[in-house]
CSV table of C-alpha atoms in Angstrom, one decimal:
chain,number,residue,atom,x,y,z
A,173,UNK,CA,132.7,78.5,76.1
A,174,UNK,CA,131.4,76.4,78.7
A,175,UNK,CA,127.6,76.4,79.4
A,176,UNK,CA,124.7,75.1,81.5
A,177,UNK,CA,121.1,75.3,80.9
A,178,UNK,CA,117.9,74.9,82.9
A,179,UNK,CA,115.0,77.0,83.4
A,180,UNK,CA,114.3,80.2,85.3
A,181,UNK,CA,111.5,79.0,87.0
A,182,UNK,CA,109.4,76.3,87.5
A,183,UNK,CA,105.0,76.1,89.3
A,184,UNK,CA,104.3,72.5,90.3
A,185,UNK,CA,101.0,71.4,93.1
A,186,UNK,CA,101.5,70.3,96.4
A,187,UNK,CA,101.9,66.3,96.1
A,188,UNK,CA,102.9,66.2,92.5
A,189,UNK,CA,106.2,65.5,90.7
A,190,UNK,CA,108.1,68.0,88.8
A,191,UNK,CA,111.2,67.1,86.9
A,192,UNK,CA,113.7,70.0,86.3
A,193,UNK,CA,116.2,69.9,83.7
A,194,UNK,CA,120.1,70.8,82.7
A,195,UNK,CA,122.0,70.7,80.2
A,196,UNK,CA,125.2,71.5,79.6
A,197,UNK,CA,128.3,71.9,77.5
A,198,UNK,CA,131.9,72.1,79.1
A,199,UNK,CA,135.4,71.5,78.6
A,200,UNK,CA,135.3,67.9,79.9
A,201,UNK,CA,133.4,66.3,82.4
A,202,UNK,CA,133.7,65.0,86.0
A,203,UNK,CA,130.7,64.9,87.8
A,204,UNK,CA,127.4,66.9,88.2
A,205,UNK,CA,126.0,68.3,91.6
A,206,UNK,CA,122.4,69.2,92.2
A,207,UNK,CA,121.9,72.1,95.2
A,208,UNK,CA,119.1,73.1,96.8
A,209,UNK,CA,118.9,77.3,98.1
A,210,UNK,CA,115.8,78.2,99.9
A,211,UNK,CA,115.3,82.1,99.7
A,212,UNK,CA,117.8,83.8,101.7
A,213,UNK,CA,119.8,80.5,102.5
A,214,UNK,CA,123.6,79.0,101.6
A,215,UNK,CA,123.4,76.1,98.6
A,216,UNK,CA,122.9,72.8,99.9
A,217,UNK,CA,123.9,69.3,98.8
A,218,UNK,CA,121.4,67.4,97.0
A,219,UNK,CA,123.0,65.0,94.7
A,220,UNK,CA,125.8,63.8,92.8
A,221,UNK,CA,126.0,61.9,88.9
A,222,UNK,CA,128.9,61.0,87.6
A,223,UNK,CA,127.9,57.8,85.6
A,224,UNK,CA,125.1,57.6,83.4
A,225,UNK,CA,121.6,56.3,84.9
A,226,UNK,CA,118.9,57.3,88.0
A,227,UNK,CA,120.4,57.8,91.7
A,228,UNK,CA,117.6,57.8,93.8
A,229,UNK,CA,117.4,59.3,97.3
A,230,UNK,CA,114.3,59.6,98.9
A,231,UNK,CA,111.8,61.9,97.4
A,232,UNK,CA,114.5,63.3,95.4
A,233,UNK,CA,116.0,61.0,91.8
A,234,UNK,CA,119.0,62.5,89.6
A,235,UNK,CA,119.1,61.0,86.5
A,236,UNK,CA,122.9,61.9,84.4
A,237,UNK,CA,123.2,60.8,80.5
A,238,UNK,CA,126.5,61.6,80.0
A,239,UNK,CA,126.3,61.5,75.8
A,240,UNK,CA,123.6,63.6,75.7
A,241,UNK,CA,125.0,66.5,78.1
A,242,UNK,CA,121.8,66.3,80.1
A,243,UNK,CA,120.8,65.5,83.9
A,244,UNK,CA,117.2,65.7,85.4
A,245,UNK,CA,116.4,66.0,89.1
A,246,UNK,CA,112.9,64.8,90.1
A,247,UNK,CA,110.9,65.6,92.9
A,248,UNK,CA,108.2,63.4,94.2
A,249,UNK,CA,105.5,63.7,96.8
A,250,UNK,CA,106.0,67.9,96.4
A,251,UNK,CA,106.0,69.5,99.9
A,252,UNK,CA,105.3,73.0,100.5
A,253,UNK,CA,108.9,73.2,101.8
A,254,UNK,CA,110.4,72.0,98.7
A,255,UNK,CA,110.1,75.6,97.2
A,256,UNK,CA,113.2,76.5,96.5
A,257,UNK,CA,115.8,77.2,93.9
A,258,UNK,CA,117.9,74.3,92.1
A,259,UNK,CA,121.0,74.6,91.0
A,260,UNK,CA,123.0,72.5,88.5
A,261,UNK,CA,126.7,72.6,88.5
A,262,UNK,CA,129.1,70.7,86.4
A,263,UNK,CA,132.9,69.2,87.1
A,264,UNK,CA,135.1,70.2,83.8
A,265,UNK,CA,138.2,68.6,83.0
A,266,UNK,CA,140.1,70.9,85.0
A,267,UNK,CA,137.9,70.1,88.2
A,268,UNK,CA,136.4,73.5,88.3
A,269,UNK,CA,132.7,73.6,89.0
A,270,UNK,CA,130.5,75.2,86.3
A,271,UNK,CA,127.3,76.7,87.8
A,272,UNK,CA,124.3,77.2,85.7
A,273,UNK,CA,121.6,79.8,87.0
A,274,UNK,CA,119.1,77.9,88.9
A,275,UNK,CA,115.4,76.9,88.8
A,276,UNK,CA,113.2,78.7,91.1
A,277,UNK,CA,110.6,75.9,91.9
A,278,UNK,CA,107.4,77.3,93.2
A,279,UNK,CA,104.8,75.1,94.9
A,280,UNK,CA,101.0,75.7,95.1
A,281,UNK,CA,98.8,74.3,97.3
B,59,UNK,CA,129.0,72.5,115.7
B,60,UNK,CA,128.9,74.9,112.2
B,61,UNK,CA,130.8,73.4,109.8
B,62,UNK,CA,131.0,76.5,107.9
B,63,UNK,CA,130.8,79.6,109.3
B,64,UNK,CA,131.4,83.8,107.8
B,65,UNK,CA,130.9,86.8,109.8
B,66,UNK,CA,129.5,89.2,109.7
B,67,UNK,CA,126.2,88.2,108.1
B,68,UNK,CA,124.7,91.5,107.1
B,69,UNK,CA,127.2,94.1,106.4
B,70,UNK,CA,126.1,97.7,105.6
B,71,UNK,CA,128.8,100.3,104.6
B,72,UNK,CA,129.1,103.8,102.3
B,73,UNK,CA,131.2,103.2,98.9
B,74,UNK,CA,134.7,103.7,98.9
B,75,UNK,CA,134.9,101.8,102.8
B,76,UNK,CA,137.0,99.1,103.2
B,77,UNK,CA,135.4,95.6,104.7
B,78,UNK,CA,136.3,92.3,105.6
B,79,UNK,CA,134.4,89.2,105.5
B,80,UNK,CA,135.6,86.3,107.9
B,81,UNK,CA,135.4,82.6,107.5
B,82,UNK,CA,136.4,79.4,109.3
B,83,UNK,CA,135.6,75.8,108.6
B,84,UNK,CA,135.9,72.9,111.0
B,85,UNK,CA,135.4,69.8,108.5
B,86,UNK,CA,139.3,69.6,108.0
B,87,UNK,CA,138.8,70.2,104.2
B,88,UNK,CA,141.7,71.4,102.1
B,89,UNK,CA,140.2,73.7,99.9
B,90,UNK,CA,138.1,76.5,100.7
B,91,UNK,CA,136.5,79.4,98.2
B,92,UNK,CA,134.6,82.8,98.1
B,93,UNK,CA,131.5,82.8,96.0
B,94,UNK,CA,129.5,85.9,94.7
B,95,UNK,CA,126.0,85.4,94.5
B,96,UNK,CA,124.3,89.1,92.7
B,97,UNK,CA,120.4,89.8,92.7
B,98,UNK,CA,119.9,87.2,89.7
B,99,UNK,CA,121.0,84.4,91.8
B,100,UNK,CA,124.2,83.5,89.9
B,101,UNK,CA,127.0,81.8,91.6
B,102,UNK,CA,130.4,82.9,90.5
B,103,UNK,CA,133.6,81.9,92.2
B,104,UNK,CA,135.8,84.6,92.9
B,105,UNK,CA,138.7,82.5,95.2
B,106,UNK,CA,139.4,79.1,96.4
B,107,UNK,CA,142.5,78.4,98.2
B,108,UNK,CA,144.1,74.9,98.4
B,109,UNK,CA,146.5,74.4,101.4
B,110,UNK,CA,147.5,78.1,101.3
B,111,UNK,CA,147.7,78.1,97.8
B,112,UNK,CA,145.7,80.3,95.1
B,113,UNK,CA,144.8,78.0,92.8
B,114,UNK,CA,141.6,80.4,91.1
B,115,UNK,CA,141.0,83.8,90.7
B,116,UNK,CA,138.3,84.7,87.9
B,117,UNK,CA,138.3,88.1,86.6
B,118,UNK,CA,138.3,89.6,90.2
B,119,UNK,CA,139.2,93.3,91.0
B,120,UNK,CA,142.3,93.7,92.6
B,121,UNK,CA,140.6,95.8,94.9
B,122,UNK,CA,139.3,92.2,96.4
B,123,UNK,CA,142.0,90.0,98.4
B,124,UNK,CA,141.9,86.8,100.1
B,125,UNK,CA,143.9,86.3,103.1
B,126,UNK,CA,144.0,82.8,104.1
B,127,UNK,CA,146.1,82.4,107.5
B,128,UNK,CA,145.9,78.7,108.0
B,129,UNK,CA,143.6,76.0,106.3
B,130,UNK,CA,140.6,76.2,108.4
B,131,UNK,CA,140.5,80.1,107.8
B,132,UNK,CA,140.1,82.0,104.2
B,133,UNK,CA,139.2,85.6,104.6
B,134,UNK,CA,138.3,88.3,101.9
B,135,UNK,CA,138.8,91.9,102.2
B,136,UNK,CA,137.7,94.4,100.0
B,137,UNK,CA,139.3,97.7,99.5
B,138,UNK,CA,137.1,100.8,98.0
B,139,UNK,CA,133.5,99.4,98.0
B,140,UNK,CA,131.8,100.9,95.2
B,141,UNK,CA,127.8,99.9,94.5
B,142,UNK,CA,128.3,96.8,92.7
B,143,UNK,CA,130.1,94.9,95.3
B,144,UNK,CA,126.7,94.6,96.5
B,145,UNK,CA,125.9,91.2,96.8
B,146,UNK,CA,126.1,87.9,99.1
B,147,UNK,CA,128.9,86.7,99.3
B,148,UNK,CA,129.1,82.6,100.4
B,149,UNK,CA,132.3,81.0,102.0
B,150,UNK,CA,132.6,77.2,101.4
B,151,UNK,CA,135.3,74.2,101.5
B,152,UNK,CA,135.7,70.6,100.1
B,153,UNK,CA,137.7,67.9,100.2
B,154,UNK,CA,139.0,66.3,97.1
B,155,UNK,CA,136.8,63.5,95.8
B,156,UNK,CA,137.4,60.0,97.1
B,157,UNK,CA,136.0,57.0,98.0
B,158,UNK,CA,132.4,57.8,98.7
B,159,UNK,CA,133.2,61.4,99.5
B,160,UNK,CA,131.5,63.5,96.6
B,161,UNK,CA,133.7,66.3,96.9
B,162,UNK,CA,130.5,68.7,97.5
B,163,UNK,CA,131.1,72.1,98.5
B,164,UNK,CA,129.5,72.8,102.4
B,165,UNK,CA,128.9,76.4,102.5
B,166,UNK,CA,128.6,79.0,105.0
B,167,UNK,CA,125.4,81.0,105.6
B,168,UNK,CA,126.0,84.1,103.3
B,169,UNK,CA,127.2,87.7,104.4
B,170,UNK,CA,124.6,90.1,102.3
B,171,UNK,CA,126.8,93.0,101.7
B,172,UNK,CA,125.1,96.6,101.1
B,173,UNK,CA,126.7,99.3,99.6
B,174,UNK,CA,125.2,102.5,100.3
């Protein structure tokens, strides 16, 4: 079956860096998405991977290794507002996205 | 402008109603899906249509039913509400990936559907 991992949740401090993982397993590949979903909030677009290596935008990096099954996305500079869930989703072969379950991210001050 | 937008936003209905959940999308994208979102924050599609076209439908009761009448427009309607159709259900749309367009979904606000 097709499956992706990352943790439940997640406690970082105001102005640190916290790196959430996901791995996955699916029939095929064809990209990875990062969302962000603030509580009580639609999904938004954070990034995309779809060749191995770091994209970098802002605060926010997504790092892909395609032979591994594994992505990361780091957050720098944590701001109060950057509590939030993270979701990883996956492209399979068939161009259906695989969701995993999200990372609630929780930031102290 | 709201790229995506559902109505209503909070429905509240009795089991066994029947409810419909509205959506409309003004990015000119060709495919457009229903997702269920459940109290442990798990996305799972339920529709997407491509010009008009069902293309998914995972292990959905009948009892739910997409009505798309043009591209922009995918509605769901859902006959017999029983307690576990509680839920938030998000409406979104993408284009195919190309170029420098991702493909990401855009999604609507949510409608947070209570069955009573």
């Amino acid at each position: 079956g097709q499956n992706i991992d990352q943790p439940t949740e997640m406690t970082a401090t105001e102005g640190a860096i916290v790196q959430i993982n996901c791995t996955y397993q699916t029939s095929g590949f064809n990209g990875l998405f990062w969302y962000q979903q603030h509580a009580g909030e639609a999904p938004t677009f954070l990034s995309y991977n779809v060749l191995d290596g770091l994209e970098e935008k802002g605060r926010f990096s997504s790092f892909l290794s395609r032979s591994k099954g594994y992505s990361y996305l780091l957050l720098k500079e944590l701001q109060m507002k950057d509590s939030a869930s993270y979701l990883c989703a996956v492209v399979d072969s068939n161009y259906q996205l695989i969701w995993g379950a999200g990372t609630k991210l929780i930031i102290k001050p | 402008d709201t790229a995506v937008s559902q109505t209503p936003k909070y429905l509240v209905t009795q089991m066994g109603n029947d409810k419909s959940i509205k959506c409309e999308q003004n990015l000119g994208h060709d495919t457009m899906y229903w997702y269920k979102q459940d109290s442990k924050k798990f996305l799972k599609i339920m529709f997407s249509y491509n010009n008009k076209e069902l293309i998914i439908n995972e292990t959905v009761p009948n009892r739910f039913s997409p009505k798309s009448p043009d591209k922009a427009h995918l509605n769901l309607h859902i006959n017999s509400l029983e307690l576990g159709d509680s839920a938030v259900y998000f409406c979104a749309s993408s284009s195919p990936p190309r170029g420098r367009n991702t493909g990401e979904l855009f999604f609507g606000e949510g409608s947070r559907l209570t069955v009573l």
